[in-house]
Tab-separated table of C-alpha atoms and ligand atoms in Angstrom:
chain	number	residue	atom	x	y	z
A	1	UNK	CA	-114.377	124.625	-17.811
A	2	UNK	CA	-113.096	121.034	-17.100
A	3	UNK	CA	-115.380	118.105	-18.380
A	4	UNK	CA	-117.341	116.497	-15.571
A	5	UNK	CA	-115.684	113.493	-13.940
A	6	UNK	CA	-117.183	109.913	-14.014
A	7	UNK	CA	-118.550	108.452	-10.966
A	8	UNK	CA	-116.920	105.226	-10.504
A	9	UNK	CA	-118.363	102.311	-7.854
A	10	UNK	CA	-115.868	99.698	-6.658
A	11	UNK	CA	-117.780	96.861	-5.015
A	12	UNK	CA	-116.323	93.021	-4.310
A	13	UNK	CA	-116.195	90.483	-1.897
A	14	UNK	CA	-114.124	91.469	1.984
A	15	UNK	CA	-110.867	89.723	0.797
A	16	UNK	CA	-110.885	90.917	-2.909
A	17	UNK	CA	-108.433	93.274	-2.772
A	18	UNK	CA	-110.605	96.483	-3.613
A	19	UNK	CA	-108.512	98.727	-1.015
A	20	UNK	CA	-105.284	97.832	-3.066
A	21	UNK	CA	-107.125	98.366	-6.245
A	22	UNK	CA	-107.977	101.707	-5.128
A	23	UNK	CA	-104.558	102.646	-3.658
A	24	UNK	CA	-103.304	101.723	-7.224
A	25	UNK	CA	-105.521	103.770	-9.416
A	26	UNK	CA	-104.610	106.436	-6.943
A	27	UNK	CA	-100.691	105.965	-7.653
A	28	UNK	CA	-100.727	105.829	-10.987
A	29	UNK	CA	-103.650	108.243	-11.910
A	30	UNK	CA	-104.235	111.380	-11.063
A	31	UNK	CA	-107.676	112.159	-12.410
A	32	UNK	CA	-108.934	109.938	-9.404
A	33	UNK	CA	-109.916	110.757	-5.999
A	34	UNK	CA	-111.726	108.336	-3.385
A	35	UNK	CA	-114.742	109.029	-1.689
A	36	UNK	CA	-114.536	109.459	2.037
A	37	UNK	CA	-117.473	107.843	3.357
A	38	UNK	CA	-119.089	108.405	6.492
A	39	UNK	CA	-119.658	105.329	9.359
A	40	UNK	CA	-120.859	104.715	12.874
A	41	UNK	CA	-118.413	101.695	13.335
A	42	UNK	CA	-115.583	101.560	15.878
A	43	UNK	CA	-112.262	103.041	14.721
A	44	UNK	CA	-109.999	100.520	14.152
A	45	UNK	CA	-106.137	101.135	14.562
A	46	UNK	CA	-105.588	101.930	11.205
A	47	UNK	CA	-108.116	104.332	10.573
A	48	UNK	CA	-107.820	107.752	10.335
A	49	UNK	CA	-110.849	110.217	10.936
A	50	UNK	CA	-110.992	112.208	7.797
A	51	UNK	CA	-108.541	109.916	5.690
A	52	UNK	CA	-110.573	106.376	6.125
A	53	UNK	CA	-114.064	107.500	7.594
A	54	UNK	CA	-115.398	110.496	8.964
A	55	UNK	CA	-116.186	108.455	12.682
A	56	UNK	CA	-120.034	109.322	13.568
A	57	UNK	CA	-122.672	108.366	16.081
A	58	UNK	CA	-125.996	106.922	15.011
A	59	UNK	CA	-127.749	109.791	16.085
A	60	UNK	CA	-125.410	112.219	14.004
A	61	UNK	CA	-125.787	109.377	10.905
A	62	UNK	CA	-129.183	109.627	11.212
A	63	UNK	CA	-129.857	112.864	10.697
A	64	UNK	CA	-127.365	113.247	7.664
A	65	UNK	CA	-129.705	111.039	6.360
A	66	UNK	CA	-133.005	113.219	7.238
A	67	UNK	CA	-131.376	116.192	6.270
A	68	UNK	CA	-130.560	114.450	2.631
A	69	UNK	CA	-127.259	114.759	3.031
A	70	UNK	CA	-126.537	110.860	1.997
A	71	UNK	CA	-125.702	110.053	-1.796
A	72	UNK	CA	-126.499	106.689	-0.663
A	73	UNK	CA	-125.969	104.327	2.503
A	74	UNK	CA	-126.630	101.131	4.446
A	75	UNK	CA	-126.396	98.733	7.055
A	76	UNK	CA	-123.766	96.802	7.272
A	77	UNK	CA	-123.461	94.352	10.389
A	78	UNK	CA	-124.643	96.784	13.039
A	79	UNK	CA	-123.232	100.172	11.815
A	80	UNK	CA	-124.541	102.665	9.137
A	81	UNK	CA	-122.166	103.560	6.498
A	82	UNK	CA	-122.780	106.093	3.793
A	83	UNK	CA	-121.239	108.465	0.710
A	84	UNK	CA	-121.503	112.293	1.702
A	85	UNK	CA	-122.991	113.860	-1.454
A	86	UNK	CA	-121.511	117.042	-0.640
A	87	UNK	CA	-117.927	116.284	-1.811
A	88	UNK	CA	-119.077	113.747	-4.837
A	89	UNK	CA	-120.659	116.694	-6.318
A	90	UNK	CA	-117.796	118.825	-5.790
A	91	UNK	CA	-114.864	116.515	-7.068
A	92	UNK	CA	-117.180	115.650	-10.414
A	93	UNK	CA	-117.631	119.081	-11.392
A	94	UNK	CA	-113.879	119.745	-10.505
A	95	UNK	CA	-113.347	116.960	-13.446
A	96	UNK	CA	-112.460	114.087	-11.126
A	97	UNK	CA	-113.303	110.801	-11.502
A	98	UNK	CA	-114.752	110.055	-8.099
A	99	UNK	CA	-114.483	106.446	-6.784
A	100	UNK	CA	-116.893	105.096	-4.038
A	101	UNK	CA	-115.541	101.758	-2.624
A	102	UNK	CA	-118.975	100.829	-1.518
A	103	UNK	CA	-121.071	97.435	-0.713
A	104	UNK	CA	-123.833	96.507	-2.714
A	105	UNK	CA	-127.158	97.569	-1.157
A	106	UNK	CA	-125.553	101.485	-1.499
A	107	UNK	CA	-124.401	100.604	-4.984
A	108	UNK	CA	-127.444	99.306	-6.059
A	109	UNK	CA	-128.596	103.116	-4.744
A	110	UNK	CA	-126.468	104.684	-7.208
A	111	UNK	CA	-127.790	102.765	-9.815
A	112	UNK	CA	-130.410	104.345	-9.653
A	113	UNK	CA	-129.467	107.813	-8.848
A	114	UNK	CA	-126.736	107.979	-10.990
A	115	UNK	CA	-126.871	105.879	-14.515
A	116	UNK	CA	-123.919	107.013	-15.922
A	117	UNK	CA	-121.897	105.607	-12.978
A	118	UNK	CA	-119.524	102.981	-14.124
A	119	UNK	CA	-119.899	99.485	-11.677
A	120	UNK	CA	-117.446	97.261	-10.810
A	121	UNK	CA	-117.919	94.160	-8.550
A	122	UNK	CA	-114.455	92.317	-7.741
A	123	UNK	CA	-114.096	88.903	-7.062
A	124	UNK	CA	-111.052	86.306	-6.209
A	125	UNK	CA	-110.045	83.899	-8.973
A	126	UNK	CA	-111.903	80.940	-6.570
A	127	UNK	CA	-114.207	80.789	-3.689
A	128	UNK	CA	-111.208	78.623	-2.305
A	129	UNK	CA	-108.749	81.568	-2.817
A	130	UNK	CA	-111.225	84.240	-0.972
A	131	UNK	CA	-110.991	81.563	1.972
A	132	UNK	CA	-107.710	81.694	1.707
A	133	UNK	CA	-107.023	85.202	1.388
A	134	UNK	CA	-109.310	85.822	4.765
A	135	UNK	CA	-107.732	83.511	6.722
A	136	UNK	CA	-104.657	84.727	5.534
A	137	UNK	CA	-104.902	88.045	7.219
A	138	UNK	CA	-104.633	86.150	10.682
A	139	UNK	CA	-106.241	89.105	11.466
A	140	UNK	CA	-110.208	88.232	11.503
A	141	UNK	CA	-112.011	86.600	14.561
A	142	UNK	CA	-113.518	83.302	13.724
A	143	UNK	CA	-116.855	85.736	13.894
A	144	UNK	CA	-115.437	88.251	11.557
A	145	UNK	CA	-114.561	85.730	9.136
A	146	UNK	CA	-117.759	83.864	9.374
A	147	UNK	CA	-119.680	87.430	8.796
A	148	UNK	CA	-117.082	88.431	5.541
A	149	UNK	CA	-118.284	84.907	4.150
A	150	UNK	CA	-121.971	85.254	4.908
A	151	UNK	CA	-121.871	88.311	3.410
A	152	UNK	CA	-119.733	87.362	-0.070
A	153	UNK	CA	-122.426	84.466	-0.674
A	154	UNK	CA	-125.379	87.125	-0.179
A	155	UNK	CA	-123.373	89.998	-2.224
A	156	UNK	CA	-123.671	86.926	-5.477
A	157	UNK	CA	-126.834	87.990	-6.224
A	158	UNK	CA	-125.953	91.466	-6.520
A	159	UNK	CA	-123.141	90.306	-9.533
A	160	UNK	CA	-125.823	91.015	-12.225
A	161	UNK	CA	-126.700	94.269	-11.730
A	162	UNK	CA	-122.688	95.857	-12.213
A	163	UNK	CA	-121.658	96.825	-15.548
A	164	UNK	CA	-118.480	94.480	-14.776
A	165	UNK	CA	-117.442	91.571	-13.168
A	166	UNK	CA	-113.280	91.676	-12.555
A	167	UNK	CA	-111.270	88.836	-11.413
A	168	UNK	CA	-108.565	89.911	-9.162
A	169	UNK	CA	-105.525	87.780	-9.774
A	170	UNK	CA	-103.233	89.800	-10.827
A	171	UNK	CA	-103.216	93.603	-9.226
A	172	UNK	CA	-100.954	95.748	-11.386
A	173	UNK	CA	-103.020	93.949	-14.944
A	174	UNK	CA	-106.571	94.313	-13.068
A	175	UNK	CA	-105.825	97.784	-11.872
A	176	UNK	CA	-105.353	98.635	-15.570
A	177	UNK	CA	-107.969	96.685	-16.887
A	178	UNK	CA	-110.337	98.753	-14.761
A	179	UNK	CA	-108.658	101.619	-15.403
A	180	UNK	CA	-110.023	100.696	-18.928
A	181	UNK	CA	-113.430	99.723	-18.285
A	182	UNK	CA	-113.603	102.983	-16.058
A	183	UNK	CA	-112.673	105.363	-19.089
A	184	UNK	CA	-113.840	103.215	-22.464
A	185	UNK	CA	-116.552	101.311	-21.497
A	186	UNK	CA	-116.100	98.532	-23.610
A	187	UNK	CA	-118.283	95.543	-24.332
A	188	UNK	CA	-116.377	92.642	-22.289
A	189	UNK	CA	-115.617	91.176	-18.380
A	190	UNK	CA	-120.047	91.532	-18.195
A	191	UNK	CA	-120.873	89.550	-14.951
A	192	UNK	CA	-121.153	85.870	-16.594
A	193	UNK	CA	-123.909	83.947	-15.343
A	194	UNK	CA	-121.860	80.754	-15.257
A	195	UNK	CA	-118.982	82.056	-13.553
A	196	UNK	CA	-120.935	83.278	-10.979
A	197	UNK	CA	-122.984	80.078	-10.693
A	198	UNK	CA	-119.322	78.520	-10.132
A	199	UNK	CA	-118.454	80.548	-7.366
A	200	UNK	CA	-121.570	80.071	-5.610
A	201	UNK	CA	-121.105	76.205	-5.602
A	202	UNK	CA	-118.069	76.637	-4.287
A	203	UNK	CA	-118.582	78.481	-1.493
A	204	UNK	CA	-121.666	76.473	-0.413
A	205	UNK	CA	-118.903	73.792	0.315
A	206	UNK	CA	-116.892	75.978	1.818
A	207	UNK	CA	-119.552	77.720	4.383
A	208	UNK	CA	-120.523	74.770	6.280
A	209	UNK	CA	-116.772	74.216	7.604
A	210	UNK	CA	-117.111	77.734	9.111
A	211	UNK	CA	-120.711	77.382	10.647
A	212	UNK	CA	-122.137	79.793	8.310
A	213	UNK	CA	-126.016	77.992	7.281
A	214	UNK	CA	-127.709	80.639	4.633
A	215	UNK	CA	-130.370	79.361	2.133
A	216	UNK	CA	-129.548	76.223	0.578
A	217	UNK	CA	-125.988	76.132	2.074
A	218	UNK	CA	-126.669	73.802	4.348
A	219	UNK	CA	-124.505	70.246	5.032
B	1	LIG	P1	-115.155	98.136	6.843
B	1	LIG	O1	-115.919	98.155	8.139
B	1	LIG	O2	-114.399	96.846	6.675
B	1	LIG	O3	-114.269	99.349	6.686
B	1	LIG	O4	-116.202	98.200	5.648
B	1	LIG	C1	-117.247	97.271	5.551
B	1	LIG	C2	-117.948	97.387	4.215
B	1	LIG	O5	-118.594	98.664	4.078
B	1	LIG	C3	-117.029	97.281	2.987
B	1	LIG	O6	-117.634	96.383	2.063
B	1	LIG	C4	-117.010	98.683	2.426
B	1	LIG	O7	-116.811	98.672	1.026
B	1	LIG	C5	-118.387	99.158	2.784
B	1	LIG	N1	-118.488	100.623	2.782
B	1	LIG	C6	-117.549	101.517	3.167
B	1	LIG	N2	-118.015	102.759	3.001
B	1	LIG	C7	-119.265	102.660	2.500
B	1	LIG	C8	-120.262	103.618	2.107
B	1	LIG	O8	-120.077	104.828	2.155
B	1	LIG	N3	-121.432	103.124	1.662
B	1	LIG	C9	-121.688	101.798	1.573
B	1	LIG	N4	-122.866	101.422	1.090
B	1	LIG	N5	-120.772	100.876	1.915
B	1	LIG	C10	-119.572	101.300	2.380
């Protein structure tokens, strides 16, 4: 029988890169498969039901979730989003190496459920280069934006918990590094304390000029 695959949890900031991260490990890789997760949110024109999400109502969520059908999930702005357990299960004991591109309040879920998952929280070399990167896209409303920022400043305190902390400035060198961390393990790119401190003061400059006012961010 094939050796159980790892459980691998790709968090980061909206503007990291983590969906080219994951398209990468898939291309080059092919103990990986991704995690279809499961969301009441809008389709958006590039989604595909099955392929991005599995599109659900709130009522239909919320009884996956009383019938314990949930590996773990959240709220996220105003939808639920969530990791059928179902197929996890499935693709580990098939020997894959399962990735869940997750936020941080259902990774934190894992944590718990599943030790042995390897963590990963991505971040942008600077706070300055996430604000670039999201304005960038020319695709976010000024209220899109402003949530993607709220949220990277709250999703800091989260940092700590991951086994790693990976900056994203190059994508074919941090693909492989996690690749690396993913299937070694090894002692080094821990969330540092400093770094993280770095970012934070960063984007507390940065919020204000988008009319984002969280905790101590203000003026
Ligand atoms: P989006 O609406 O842009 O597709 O995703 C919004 C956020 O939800 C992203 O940070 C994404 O990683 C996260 N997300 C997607 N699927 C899941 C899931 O199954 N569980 C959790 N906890 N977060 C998810």
């Amino acid at each position: 029988m094939k050796e159980r695959g790892r459980l691998f949890v790709l968090s980061g900031f909206s503007g990291s890169g983590k969906g080219t991260i994951v398209k990468t490990l898939l291309r080059d890789h092919d103990n990986y498969i991704l995690s279809v997760s499961m969301t009441t949110r809008a389709p958006r024109d590039e989604d595909r039901e099955g392929v991005t999400y599995f599109f659900v109502t709130k009522e239909q969520f919320e009884e996956r979730i009383a019938a314990g059908a949930m590996m773990e999930y959240a709220r996220y702005g105003d939808n639920y989003y969530g990791t059928p357990q179902s197929f996890v299960e499935e693709k580990l004991a098939e020997g894959y190496d399962v990735i869940l591109e997750i936020e941080a309040q259902g990774a934190m879920q894992i944590r718990k459920k599943a030790p042995d998952a390897v963590m990963v929280f991505l971040v942008t070399p600077t706070a300055a280069e996430l604000e670039r990167r999201l304005v960038g896209r020319g695709s976010e409303t000024q209220e899109s934006l402003t949530k993607r920022l709220r949220q990277a400043w709250t999703e800091l305190d989260y940092i700590p918990q991951y086994d790693y902390m990976v900056v994203n400035d190059d994508l074919e060198a941090c693909a492989a590094l996690i690749h690396r961390l993913v299937h070694t393990r090894p002692d080094e790119c821990r969330p540092d304390a400093a770094v993280i401190a770095a970012f934070r003061e960063q984007l507390r400059e940065i919020l204000p000029r988008y009319g984002v006012t969280v905790d101590g961010a203000e003026g």
